Amino acid sequence: MKENRKQQITYIILVSSILLLSLISLFTGVKEIAFSDILDMSDDQLLVFSISRFPRTAALILTGAGLSIAGFIMQQLTQNKFVSPTTAGSLEAAKLGILFSLLLIPTASTTNKMFFALLFTFAASLLFMLMVRRIRFRSTVFVPLIGIMFGGILNSIATFFAYKNNFLQNIQGWLMGDFSSVLQGQYETIYFILPVVIISYLYADQFTIAGMGESFAKNLGLSYLAIVNLGLFAVSLTVSVTIVTVGAIPFLGLIVPNIVSLTFGDNLRKTLPYTALIGAIFLLICDILGRILIFPFEIPIGLMVGIIGGILFFLLILKRNK
Amino acid sequence: MIKFQDISKKYGEKEVLKQISSSIPKGKITSLIGPNGAGKSTLLSIISRLLKQDEGNVTLMDRDISSIKNNEIAKQLSILKQSNNLDLKLTVKDLVSFGRFPYSKGRLTEADWEQVNRALDFSELKELENDYLDELSGGQRQRAFLSMIIAQDTEYVLLDEPLNNLDMKHSVKVMKTLRRLVDELGKTVIIVIHEINFAAQYSDHILAMKDGKIKYNEATNDVIECEKLKDIFGIEFDIIEKENKKICNYFNL
């Protein structure tokens, strides 16, 4: 009973923070739109609101929730708390995918790019899982190191082809997360994160069980490989969609799941809502601060996530060691 | 009834199991004993469909195990190996409730929760149910995994070295729980075990292996004999009998 009450209170706090932060996010920007104008917006204001402000806020919430869940699933499946899209080569694979989509279809649409990115990211995740399972020396630090090296190799392949085809300047920008370019008509692919969230919730128990190891999962009658593949597909879809629409947000998938895991545990069914909500809140805060601090300019979101997340993470580790 | 016939298994060039056949008696504790590399764990993995044999077949209740659905097997036979991920922050109750997965697919009914609570009571873990696994001692953790297997409520319970790294108190506790599983609930337990005295004290039947073959397959007291043990392990044994239970001394002969 007491546990339930605590849970309810946590939910209320998290949901109301999201609402509050969304409002702030909607009314922060160079174009002045005051909260009191909401019922009586000029055409101009309405345009800014629907073309830029709303898409930006929606993208922030979805990206924050999606990448955090993706990180959590990856950490469960690899049994390693330091694995995330940033440390498993997923970002670089997506970049390679976008590059190939542009090489093969010069007029590639966002959906084309996403499809290619998904293909490459999924293939890279499968390969990464294969490597992780083959490694005999399974130390906690070793696995993400392999992932980073793997990402480095993919990155150099991308650079090579980009250089050959005069795309080099172009590809530098893809991995820079940027929410200011999120505009109506260009960002809608981000809604692909919604089905991923639903899948993750439906299969939450399966992911947790798969995280306990292959023989453990098989003992409970689970098809281990099918679950791993489903998880990797969900992660790849999330990563590809975010890269194509907003660019890479480093560390988010590492920091949020670890914070949630330290405070609420690893039972995905229980913690998935927390992960999604906290991920969204975290990204909203980073984005709003980034927009306010050097107004009217913006601090890149990746930098904000790195700084704030790093400090939070450090505090948590210190607190835990006490 | 579990039967296996002409099971062979190679790891690369090395033959680990050489055409072995036998069956496991129902309603008893059977201990698989033998020196390192005898093939005990491999045999256990093959019986429990975790590992595919090169030749031969395993039957569970007269059906070939490879023809039974994974989820069906999970309701008949449970297997606990040592290789579980221990870093996860799950509560004991979360873990034990996973034992109901083959039945409920994660949506536990009232009856499932009853089974979970009974398993927690049976393994005397009720007061630890809300503790996280990574905060427990090795012995408590092992009992939590055992509790999950009990919640899984299968006819056959297979355990790979359940006493590994446990102190004496927890080893005895685990073995007593297994004994009660057989005596009170009528389950069939098969364990791979290294300490010969635990096998001698608690099991009904012993299957002794050496070099990928079955050496002896008899009632416990018939296997626990100086000559036979010397043949299996290659060291001297001295056997003391007390109240119809045998104790082996092999420490410094």
Coordinates of C-alpha atoms in Angstrom, one line a residue, chain B residues 20 31 34 40 48-49 51 54 60 68 73 90 92 95 103 106 109 114 116 136 145 154 175 177 179 184 229 233:
Chain B
I20 CA 25.7 -42.4 -23.2
S31 CA 23.3 -36.3 -8.1
G34 CA 32.5 -37.0 -11.3
K40 CA 28.2 -33.6 -16.1
S48 CA 17.3 -29.4 -20.5
R49 CA 17.5 -28.5 -24.2
L51 CA 22.6 -27.3 -25.6
D54 CA 25.5 -34.1 -31.9
L60 CA 10.5 -36.1 -21.7
I68 CA 8.1 -30.1 -27.8
I73 CA 8.9 -27.6 -21.7
L90 CA 15.6 -6.7 -9.2
V92 CA 13.5 -11.0 -4.8
L95 CA 12.7 -12.5 -9.7
Y103 CA 2.0 -19.7 -17.5
G106 CA 4.0 -11.6 -17.5
T109 CA -3.2 -13.8 -12.1
E114 CA -0.4 -17.2 -4.7
V116 CA 4.9 -16.9 -5.9
L136 CA 21.9 -10.0 -0.9
F145 CA 16.9 -18.2 -7.8
T154 CA 7.8 -28.0 -12.8
M175 CA 20.0 -29.0 0.1
T177 CA 15.0 -27.2 0.5
R179 CA 15.0 -32.5 -0.1
E184 CA 6.8 -32.9 0.3
L229 CA 35.0 -43.6 -5.6
F233 CA 38.1 -39.6 -8.7

